[in-house]
XYZ file of C-alpha atoms in Angstrom:
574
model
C 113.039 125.316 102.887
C 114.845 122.198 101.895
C 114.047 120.788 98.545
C 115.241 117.029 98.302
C 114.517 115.791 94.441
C 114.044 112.118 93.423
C 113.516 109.881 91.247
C 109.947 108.147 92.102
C 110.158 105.213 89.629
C 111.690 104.028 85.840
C 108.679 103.381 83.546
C 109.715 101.164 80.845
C 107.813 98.838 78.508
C 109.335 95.640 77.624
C 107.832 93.316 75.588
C 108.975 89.429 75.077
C 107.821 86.647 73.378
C 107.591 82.435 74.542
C 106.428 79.376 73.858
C 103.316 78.600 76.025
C 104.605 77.273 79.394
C 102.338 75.661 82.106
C 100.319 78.491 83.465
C 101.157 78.158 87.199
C 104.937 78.390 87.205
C 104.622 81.328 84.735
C 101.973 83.498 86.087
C 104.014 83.324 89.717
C 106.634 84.170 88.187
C 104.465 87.649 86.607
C 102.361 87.947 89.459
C 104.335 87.888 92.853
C 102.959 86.235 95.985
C 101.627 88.507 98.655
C 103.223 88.550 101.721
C 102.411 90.485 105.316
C 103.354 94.295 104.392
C 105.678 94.001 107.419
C 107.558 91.673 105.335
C 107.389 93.204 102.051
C 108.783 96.386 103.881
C 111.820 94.353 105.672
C 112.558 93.078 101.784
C 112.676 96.343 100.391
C 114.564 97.998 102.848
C 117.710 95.136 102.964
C 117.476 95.200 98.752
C 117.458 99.220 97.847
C 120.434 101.203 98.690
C 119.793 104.217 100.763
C 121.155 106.787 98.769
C 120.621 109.593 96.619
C 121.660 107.324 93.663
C 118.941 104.757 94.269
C 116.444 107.984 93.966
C 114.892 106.942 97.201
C 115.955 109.595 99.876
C 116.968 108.097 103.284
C 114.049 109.099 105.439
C 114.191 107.750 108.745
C 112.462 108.516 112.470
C 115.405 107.599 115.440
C 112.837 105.928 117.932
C 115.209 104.931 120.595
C 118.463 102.637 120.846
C 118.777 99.702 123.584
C 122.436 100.019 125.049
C 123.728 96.700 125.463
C 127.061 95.520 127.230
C 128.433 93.999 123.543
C 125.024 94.603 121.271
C 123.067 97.426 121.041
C 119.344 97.599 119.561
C 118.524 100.388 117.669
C 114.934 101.309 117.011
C 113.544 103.308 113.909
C 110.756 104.124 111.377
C 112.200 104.021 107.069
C 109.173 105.128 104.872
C 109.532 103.939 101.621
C 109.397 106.658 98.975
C 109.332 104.833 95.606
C 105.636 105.419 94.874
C 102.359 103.761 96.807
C 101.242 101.082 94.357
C 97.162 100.956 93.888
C 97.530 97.272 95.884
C 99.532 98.157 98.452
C 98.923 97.059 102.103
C 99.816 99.593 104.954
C 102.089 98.253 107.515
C 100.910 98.684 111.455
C 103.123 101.831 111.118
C 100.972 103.118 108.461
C 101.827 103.219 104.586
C 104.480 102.750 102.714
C 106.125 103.348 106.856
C 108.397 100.111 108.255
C 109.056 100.087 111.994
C 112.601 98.552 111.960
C 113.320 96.408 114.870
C 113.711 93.014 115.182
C 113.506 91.065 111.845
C 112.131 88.330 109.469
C 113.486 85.751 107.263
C 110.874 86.153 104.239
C 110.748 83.215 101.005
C 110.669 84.619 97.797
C 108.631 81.470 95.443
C 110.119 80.419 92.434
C 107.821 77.723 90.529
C 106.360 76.271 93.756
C 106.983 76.745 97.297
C 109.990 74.576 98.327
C 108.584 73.102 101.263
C 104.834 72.992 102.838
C 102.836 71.157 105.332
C 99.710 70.860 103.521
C 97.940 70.420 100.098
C 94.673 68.721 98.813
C 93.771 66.640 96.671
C 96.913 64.003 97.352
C 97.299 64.032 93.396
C 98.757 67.692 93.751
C 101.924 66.663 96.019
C 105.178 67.187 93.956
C 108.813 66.339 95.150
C 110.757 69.235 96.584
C 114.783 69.613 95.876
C 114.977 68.884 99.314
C 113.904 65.302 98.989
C 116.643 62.610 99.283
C 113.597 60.073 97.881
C 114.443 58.311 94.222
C 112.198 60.290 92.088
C 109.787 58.701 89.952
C 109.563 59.410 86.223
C 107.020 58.425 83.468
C 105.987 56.077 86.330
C 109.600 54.604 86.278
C 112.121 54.783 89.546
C 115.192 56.644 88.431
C 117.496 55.857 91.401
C 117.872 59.463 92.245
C 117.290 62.100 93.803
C 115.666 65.399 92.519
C 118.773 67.177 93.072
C 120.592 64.601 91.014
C 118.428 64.835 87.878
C 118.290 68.491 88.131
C 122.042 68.944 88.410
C 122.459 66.355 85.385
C 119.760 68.271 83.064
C 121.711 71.843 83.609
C 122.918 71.496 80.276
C 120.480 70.484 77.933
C 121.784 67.203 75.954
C 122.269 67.432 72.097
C 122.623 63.768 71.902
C 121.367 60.575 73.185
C 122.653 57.182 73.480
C 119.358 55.283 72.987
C 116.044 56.380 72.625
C 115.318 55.119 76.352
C 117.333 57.914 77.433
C 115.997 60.574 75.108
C 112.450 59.587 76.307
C 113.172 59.727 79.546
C 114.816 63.356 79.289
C 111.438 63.965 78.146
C 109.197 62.293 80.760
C 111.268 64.334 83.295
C 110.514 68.010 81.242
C 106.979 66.635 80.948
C 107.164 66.222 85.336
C 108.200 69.288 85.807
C 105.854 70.885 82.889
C 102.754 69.330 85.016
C 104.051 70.848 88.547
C 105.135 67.361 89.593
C 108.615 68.415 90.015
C 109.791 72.073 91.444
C 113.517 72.061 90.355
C 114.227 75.740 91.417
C 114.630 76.680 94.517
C 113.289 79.727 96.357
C 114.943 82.620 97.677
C 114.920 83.751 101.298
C 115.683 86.907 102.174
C 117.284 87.758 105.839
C 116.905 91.072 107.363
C 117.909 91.947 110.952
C 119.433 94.720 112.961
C 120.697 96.071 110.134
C 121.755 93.298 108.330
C 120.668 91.855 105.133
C 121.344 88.911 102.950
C 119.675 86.129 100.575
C 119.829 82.684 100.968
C 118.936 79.808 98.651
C 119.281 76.097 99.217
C 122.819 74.751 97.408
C 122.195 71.476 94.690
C 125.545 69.838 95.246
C 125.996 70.419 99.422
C 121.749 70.185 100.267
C 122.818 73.118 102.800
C 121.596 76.770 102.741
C 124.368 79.261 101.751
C 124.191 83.158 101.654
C 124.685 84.758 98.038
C 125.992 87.674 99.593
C 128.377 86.871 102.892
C 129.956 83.411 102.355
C 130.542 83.655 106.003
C 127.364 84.037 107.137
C 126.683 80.320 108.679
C 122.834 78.850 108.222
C 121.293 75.761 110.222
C 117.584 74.993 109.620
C 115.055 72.725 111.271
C 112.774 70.918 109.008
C 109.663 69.363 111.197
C 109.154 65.612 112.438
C 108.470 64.416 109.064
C 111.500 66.017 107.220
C 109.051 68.287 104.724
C 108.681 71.754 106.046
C 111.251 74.235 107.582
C 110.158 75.476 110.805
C 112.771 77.063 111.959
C 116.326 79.158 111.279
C 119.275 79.924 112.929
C 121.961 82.683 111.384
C 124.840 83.260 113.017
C 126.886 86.413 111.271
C 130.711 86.650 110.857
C 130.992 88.500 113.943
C 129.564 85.156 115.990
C 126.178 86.758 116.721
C 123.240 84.323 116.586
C 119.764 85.416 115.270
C 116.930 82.657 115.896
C 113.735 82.676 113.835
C 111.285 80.317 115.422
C 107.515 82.162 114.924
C 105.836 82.114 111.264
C 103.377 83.460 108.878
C 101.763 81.544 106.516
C 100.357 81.093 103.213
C 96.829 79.745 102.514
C 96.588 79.186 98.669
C 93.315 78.048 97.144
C 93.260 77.107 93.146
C 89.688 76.972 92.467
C 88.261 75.595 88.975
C 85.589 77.681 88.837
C 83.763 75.932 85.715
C 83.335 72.875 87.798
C 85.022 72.866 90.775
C 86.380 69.003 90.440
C 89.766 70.310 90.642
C 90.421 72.519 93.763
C 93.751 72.820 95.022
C 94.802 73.642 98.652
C 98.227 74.340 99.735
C 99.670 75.301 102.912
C 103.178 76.589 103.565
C 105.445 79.139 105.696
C 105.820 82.602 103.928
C 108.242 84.347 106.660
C 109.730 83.039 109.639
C 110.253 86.305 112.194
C 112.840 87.089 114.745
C 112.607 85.794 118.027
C 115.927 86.324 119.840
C 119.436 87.590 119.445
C 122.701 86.492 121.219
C 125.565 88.783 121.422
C 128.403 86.825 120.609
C 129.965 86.173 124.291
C 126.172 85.943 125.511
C 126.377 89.302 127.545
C 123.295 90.580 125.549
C 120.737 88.371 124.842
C 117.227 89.945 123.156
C 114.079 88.412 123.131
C 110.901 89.512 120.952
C 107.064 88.597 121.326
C 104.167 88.733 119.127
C 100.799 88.374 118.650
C 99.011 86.144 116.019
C 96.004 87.543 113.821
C 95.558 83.963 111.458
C 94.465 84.831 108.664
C 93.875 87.913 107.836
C 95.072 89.061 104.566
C 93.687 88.162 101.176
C 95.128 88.432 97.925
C 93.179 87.040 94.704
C 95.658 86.782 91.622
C 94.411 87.339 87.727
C 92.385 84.502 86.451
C 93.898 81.749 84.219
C 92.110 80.125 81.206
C 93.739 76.819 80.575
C 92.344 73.970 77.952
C 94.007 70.501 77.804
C 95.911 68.345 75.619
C 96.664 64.692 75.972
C 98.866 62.478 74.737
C 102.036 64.852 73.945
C 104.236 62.176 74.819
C 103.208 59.852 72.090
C 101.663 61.641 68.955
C 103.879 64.275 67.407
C 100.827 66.348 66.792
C 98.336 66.246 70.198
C 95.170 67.540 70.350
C 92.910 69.011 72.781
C 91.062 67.274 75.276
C 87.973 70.015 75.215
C 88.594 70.251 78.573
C 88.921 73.242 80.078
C 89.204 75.245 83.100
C 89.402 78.571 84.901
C 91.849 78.551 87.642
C 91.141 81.539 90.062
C 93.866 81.519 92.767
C 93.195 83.403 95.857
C 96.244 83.697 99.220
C 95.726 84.320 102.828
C 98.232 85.075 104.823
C 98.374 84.558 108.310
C 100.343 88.077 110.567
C 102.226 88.620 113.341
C 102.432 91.917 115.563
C 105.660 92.579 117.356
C 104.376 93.024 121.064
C 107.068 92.998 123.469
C 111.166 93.035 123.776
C 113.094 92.044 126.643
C 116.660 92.803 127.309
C 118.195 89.700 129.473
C 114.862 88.583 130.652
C 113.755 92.484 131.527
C 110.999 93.927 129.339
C 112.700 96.989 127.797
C 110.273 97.690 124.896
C 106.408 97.619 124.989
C 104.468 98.120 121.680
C 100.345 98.850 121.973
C 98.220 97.699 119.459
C 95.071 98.987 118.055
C 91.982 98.401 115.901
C 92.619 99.611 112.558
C 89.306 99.725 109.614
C 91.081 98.947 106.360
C 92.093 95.686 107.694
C 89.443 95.100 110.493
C 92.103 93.971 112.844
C 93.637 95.528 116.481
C 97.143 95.651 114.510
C 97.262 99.478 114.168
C 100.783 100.626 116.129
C 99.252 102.327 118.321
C 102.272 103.369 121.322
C 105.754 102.610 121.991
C 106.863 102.280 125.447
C 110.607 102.600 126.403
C 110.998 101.135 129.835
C 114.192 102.133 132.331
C 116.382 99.053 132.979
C 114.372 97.796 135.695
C 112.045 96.533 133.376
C 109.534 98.173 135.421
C 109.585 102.174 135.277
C 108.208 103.551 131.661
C 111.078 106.032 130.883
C 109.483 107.770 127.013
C 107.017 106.649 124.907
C 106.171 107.456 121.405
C 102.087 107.693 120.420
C 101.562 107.071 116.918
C 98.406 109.090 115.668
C 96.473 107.832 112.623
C 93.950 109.123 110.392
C 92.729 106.946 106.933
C 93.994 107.852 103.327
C 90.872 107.682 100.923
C 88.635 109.592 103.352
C 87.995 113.135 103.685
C 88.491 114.516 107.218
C 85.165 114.689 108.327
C 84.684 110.900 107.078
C 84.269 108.445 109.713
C 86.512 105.115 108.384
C 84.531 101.906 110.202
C 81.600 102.812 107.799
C 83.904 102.309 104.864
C 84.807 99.105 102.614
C 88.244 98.785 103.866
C 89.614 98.829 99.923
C 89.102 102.223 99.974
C 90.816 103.290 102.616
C 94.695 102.671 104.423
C 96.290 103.427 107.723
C 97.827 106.714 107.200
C 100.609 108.039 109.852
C 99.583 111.753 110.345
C 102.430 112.256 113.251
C 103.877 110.887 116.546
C 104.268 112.344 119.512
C 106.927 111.661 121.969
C 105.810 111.959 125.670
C 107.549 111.820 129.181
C 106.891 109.253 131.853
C 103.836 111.267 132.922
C 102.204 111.379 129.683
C 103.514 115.035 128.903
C 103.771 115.617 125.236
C 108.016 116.751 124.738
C 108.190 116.864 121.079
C 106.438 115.578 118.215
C 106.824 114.701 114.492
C 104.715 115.880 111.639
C 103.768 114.371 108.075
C 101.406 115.876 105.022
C 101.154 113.719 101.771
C 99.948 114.307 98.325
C 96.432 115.004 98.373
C 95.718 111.870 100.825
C 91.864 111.873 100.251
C 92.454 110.243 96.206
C 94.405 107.298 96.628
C 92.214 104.591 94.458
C 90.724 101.926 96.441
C 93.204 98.255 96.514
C 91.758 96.806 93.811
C 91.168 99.436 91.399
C 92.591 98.622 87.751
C 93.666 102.171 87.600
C 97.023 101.661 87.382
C 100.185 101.838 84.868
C 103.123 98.850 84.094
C 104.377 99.067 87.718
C 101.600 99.021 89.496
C 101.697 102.779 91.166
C 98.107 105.106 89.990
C 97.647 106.321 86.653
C 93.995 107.523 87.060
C 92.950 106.041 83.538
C 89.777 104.230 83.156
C 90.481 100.278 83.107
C 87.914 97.592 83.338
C 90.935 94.651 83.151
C 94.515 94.499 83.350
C 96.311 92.981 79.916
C 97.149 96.031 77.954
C 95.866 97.238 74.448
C 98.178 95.745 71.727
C 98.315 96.046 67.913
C 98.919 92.979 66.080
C 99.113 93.430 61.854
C 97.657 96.381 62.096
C 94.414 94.850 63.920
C 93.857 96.449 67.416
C 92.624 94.608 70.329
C 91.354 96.374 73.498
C 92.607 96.259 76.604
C 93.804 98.403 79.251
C 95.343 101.775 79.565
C 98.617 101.021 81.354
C 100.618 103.945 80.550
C 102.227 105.892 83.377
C 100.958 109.345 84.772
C 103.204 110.867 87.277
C 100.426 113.309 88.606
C 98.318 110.343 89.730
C 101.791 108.467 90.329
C 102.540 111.078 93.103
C 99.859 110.841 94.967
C 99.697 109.504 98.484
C 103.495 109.921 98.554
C 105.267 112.033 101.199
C 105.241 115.448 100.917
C 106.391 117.248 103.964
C 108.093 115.946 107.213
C 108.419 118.348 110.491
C 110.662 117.510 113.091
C 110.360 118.204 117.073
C 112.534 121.401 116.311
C 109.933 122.849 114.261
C 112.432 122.994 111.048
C 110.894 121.126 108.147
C 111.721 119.276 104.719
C 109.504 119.279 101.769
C 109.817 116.760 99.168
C 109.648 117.378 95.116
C 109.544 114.499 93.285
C 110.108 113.639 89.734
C 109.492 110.779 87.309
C 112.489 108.577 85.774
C 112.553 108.792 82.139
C 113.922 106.794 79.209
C 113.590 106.679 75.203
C 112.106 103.300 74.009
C 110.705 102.050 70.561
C 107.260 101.232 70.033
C 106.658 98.986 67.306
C 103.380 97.259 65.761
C 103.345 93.607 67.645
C 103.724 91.542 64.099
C 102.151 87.493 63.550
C 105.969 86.388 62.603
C 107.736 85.429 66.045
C 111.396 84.014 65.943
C 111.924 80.871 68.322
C 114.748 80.593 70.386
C 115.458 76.744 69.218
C 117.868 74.117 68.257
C 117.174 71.152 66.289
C 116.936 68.146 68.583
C 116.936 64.003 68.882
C 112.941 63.505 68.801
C 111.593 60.945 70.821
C 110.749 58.602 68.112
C 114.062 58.982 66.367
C 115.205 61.194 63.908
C 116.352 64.753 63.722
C 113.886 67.692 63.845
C 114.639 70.999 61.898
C 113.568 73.710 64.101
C 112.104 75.471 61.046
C 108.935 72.573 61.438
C 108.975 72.752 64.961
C 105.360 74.911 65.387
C 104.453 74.879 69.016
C 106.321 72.112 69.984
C 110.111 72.298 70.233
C 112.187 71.827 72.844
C 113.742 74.693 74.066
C 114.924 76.372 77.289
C 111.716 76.287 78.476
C 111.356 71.934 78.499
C 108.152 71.804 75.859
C 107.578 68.636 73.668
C 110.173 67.928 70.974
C 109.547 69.046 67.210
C 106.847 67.458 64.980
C 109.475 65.972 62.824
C 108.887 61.996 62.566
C 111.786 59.801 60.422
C 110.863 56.062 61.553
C 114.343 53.848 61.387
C 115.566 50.425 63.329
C 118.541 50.318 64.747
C 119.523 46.642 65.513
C 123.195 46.963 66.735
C 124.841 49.176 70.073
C 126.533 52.062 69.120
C 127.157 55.578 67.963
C 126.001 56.718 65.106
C 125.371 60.061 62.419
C 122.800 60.464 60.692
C 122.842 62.569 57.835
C 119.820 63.875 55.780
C 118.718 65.916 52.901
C 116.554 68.541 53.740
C 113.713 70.857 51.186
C 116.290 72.705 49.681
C 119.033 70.679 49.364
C 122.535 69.486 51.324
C 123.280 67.458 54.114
C-alpha cells in the first residue's frame, strides 16, 4: 500500500479592524461571487501548484490525447484534494472532480463588475474604468475620464490649492463610497490546454495585459454599444490563438426586504468559455460545443443591515436618516456543458449528458466518446458511473432536497467500440453518506465541515470582557476530512490510499478590547482648517475614502496663494 500524506488546509484566525465602508464593495470583497463549479475548478487548478509542496497531491485520470499535426489535445480528470467546503457545487464530473479540456476565461469582481448589459432601476448605473465619457462629480463635469481621476487620486493629496479642489477630492471619494464609481478593475483568469494566466485591464494603455506572461497578446470585443465584453481572443507566445466567444452569466438581485422600494437588478458575463483553438501555422484547428442550461444555479449571500446618513458632505457631524434597510442579495448563474469537439471540422470527441438530482438538470457527465479520425467510427469510450454523497446506498436521490445531496464519481469504466468493459477506475471517500447539506452553517473559518452546532455565521467574540454569541467556527479535521478522497484503484488493480492531515500554526488569542487605533493622517477638511486625527471619530479620511475629520476652524482667505497654517493644539506647540 501506498501512503501519500498531505496537508488538507491552514486554519488560521486573523482578525482586523476598519472604519465602516459602504457595505456592497466590502461584503464582495468577504463573500466571493459564485461562479459555475466548472469554472471555479478551471481557477483552482491554473492558481495551485501541483506538487507535494502545495499539500495537494497531483491526482489525475489520462482520458485520452488528440494527436494533432502541430497541436495536440490532451484530455484528463484533476480532483481537487484541499477539503470539500459545506457550499460546494459538484462539477458534471462529480465533486471536487474537473474534466480538463478545453477552457474558460473566468472574472474575478472587485467592487463591481467592470462591465454588464443590464441593471434596474436606471439610478443604479455607475461608470466603468472602461468609459472614455467625462465623468460627472458632485453633479459637476470634470473633463475626464474615470481612468484619469483614478490614476490622479493614487496618491492621496496632503494639500490643496483651494478649497474647490479639496471638495471636489471629496465629492469623488463620496462617488465611489455610493457605488457610483467602480475604480478597480477585475481580474480574469485564463485557463486552457494547460495554460494559465490573469489578466486585468491596464489604467494608462485602456488594453488588457497578462500579470504573468508579458507576451501573452489580448484583443477583446466589447458589444454594439461599447459596455460589455463579449468576446476574447489570446494568442500565446508560441502564436497559438484561443477564441472565447460562448458565456455564462450572472443574475444578481439586491432586494430591500423591509420595503422593497429599492430592488436592484444587474446583469453581467461571469466566464467566457473556449470555443476554438488554432495551431499556430493553422494545421490544427479545434472546435468545442456546448449546451446552455440558463439559469440554473443559485447562490444567496449573508444579509446586510444598512441605516442612512445624509448630508456628510456639508455638516461635520451627520446624522441618520432613520432609514433603513436589509439588503438580501441572491446570484444565478447561467451554465454551459461541453458537448462536442471537432478536430478540422471532424467530430473527434463526443461527451453524453445526463440528469443529475442535486441540481435537477441533464448536466451529469454521463460518457465520453473517442471517435477514430473519420469522425465517424467510435474508437473507446469512458462511462462515468455516479451515485449521490449525503445518501445511504439504499436511498433513492430524486426524492431528496437537492442541498443534501452531490454528484459523487464512484468509478469509470473504459469500454471498446462494442461496448466491452477493458478496464476501469475505482474511488471510495470518507464516509460519503455525512457530508452536511449546502447550506448548513456547520462549518469552520474556511468554509470546509466542522460538525458544530451553528444557527448563523459571525463568530462568538469577547469584547471587555462581555461575551456576545455567535457561531462556533473553529476547525475540526475529523468532520474536515470527510467527503475527501480516500482510495483510488487503477485498471491494473494496484491501488493508492490517501492519509491526510491538518496544517497547523501557533497564533495569539486575545480579548477583542473597545480601544481601536486608526490608521490616519491629519488632513485639509473641506471647510478649511486642519483636522488632528486624534478628533477624527468615525469620520477621517483614510485609505479607505470616508468623510474628512470633525475638526471645523472657519477663516477667509481673500488673496491667491500658498499658504501655512500653524496652530496650537490642547496641550501645547505648534
Amino acid at each position: 500500500m501506498k501512503n501519500i500524506i498531505f496537508i488538507i488546509a491552514l486554519f488560521s484566525i486573523f482578525t482586523v479592524s476598519s472604519q465602516n465602508l459602504n457595505y456592497q464593495n466590502e461584503l464582495e470583497r468577504m463573500v466571493k461571487i459564485p461562479n459555475t463549479p466548472e469554472a471555479e475548478a478551471f481557477t483552482k487548478y491554473g492558481n495551485t501548484s501541483v506538487s507535494m509542496y502545495s499539500g495537494t497531491p497531483n491526482i489525475s485520470i489520462p482520458i485520452y490525447t488528440i494527436s494533432g499535426r502541430e497541436l495536440d489535445l490532451p484530455i484528463s480528470l484533476t480532483y481537487d484534494a484541499s477539503g470539500v467546503k459545506v457550499a460546494q457545487l459538484a462539477s458534471q464530473a462529480g465533486l471536487s472532480w474537473n474534466l480538463n479540456v478545453g477552457g474558460r476565461i473566468s472574472r474575478t469582481i472587485n467592487g463591481l463588475a467592470d462591465d454588464y448589459f443590464y441593471i434596474a432601476p436606471s439610478s443604479s448605473t455607475y461608470t466603468s474604468i472602461y468609459s472614455n465619457d467625462s465623468v460627472y462629480v458632485g453633479g459637476s463635469a470634470t473633463n475626464k475620464t474615470l481612468r484619469q481621476l483614478v490614476t490622479d487620486n493614487l496618491n492621496p493629496p496632503q494639500e490643496f490649492e483651494t478649497q474647490t479642489e479639496a471638495e471636489n477630492y471629496f465629492k469623488f471619494l463620496k462617488e465611489v463610497s455610493d457605488n457610483k464609481l467602480d475604480t478597480q478593475p477585475d481580474y480574469f483568469s485564463f485557463n486552457a490546454l494547460g495554460n494559465s494566466d490573469h489578466f486585468v485591464f491596464d489604467l494608462d494603455s485602456a488594453t488588457f495585459k497578462s500579470l504573468d506572461n508579458p507576451r501573452t497578446k489580448i484583443a477583446v470585443t466589447f458589444d454594439n454599444n461599447n459596455k460589455y465584453i463579449i468576446s476574447w481572443v489570446v494568442t500565446t507566445e508560441n502564436g497559438t490563438k484561443y477564441y472565447f466567444d460562448q458565456v455564462e452569466k450572472t443574475h444578481m438581485e439586491n432586494l430591500n426586504d423591509i420595503d422593497g422600494a429599492s430592488t436592484v437588478f444587474q446583469h453581467y458575463i461571469s466566464s467566457w468559455l473556449l470555443t476554438k483553438i488554432e495551431s499556430p501555422n493553422m494545421k490544427d484547428v479545434y472546435t468545442f460545443s456546448y449546451e446552455d442550461f440558463n439559469d440554473t444555479l443559485s447562490n444567496t449571500q449573508p444579509d446586510v443591515l444598512t441605516i442612512a446618513i445624509t448630508n456628510e458632505m456639508n455638516d461635520i457631524n451627520p446624522e441618520s436618516t432613520g432609514s433603513t434597510t436589509l439588503q438580501s442579495t441572491t446570484y444565478k448563474v447561467s451554465q454551459l456543458a461541453l458537448t462536442e469537439i471537432k478536430h478540422n471540422d471532424k467530430v473527434v470527441v463526443d461527451l453524453g449528458l445526463k440528469m443529475r438530482y442535486d441540481l435537477i438538470l441533464p448536466s451529469g457527465l454521463s460518457k465520453i466518446d473517442i471517435y477514430k479520425h473519420d469522425g465517424i467510427s467510435i474508437l473507446k469510450s469512458f462511462e462515468f458511473n455516479h451515485s449521490y454523497f449525503g445518501l445511504a446506498s439504499d436511498e433513492i436521490p430524486k426524492f431528496h432536497d437537492p442541498f443534501d445531496i452531490r454528484l459523487k464519481l464512484d468509478s469509470i469504466s473504459i469500454k471498446s467500440a462494442n461496448n466491452t468493459v477493458l478496464s476501469s477506475y475505482g474511488f471510495e471517500y470518507f464516509l460519503p453518506e455525512d457530508i452536511p447539506p449546502r447550506d448548513s452553517y456547520k462549518k469552520d473559518y474556511l468554509g470546509l465541515y466542522n460538525g458544530k452546532y451553528n444557527t448563523v455565521l459571525y463568530p462568538a467574540v469577547t469584547v471587555s470582557g462581555i461575551n456576545f454569541s455567535g457561531a462556533n467556527r473553529s476547525p475540526d479535521f475529523s468532520k474536515a476530512i470527510i467527503g475527501t478522497l480516500k482510495t483510488l484503484t487503477y485498471p491494473t488493480g494496484g491501488y493508492t490510499e490517501f492519509t491526510y492531515e491538518a496544517n497547523k500554526t501557533t497564533y495569539t488569542t486575545r480579548d477583542i478590547t473597545e480601544t481601536t487605533q486608526d490608521v490616519i493622517y491629519g488632513s485639509l477638511s473641506v471647510a478649511g482648517g486642519i483636522g488632528n486625527s486624534a478628533d477624527c471619530g468615525n469620520c477621517c479620511i483614510d485609505q479607505y475614502g470616508n468623510p474628512p475629520n470633525s475638526n471645523k476652524i472657519l477663516f477667509n482667505i481673500y488673496e491667491d496663494g500658498n499658504y501655512r497654517i500653524s496652530y496650537d493644539n490642547t496641550n501645547g506647540g505648534d
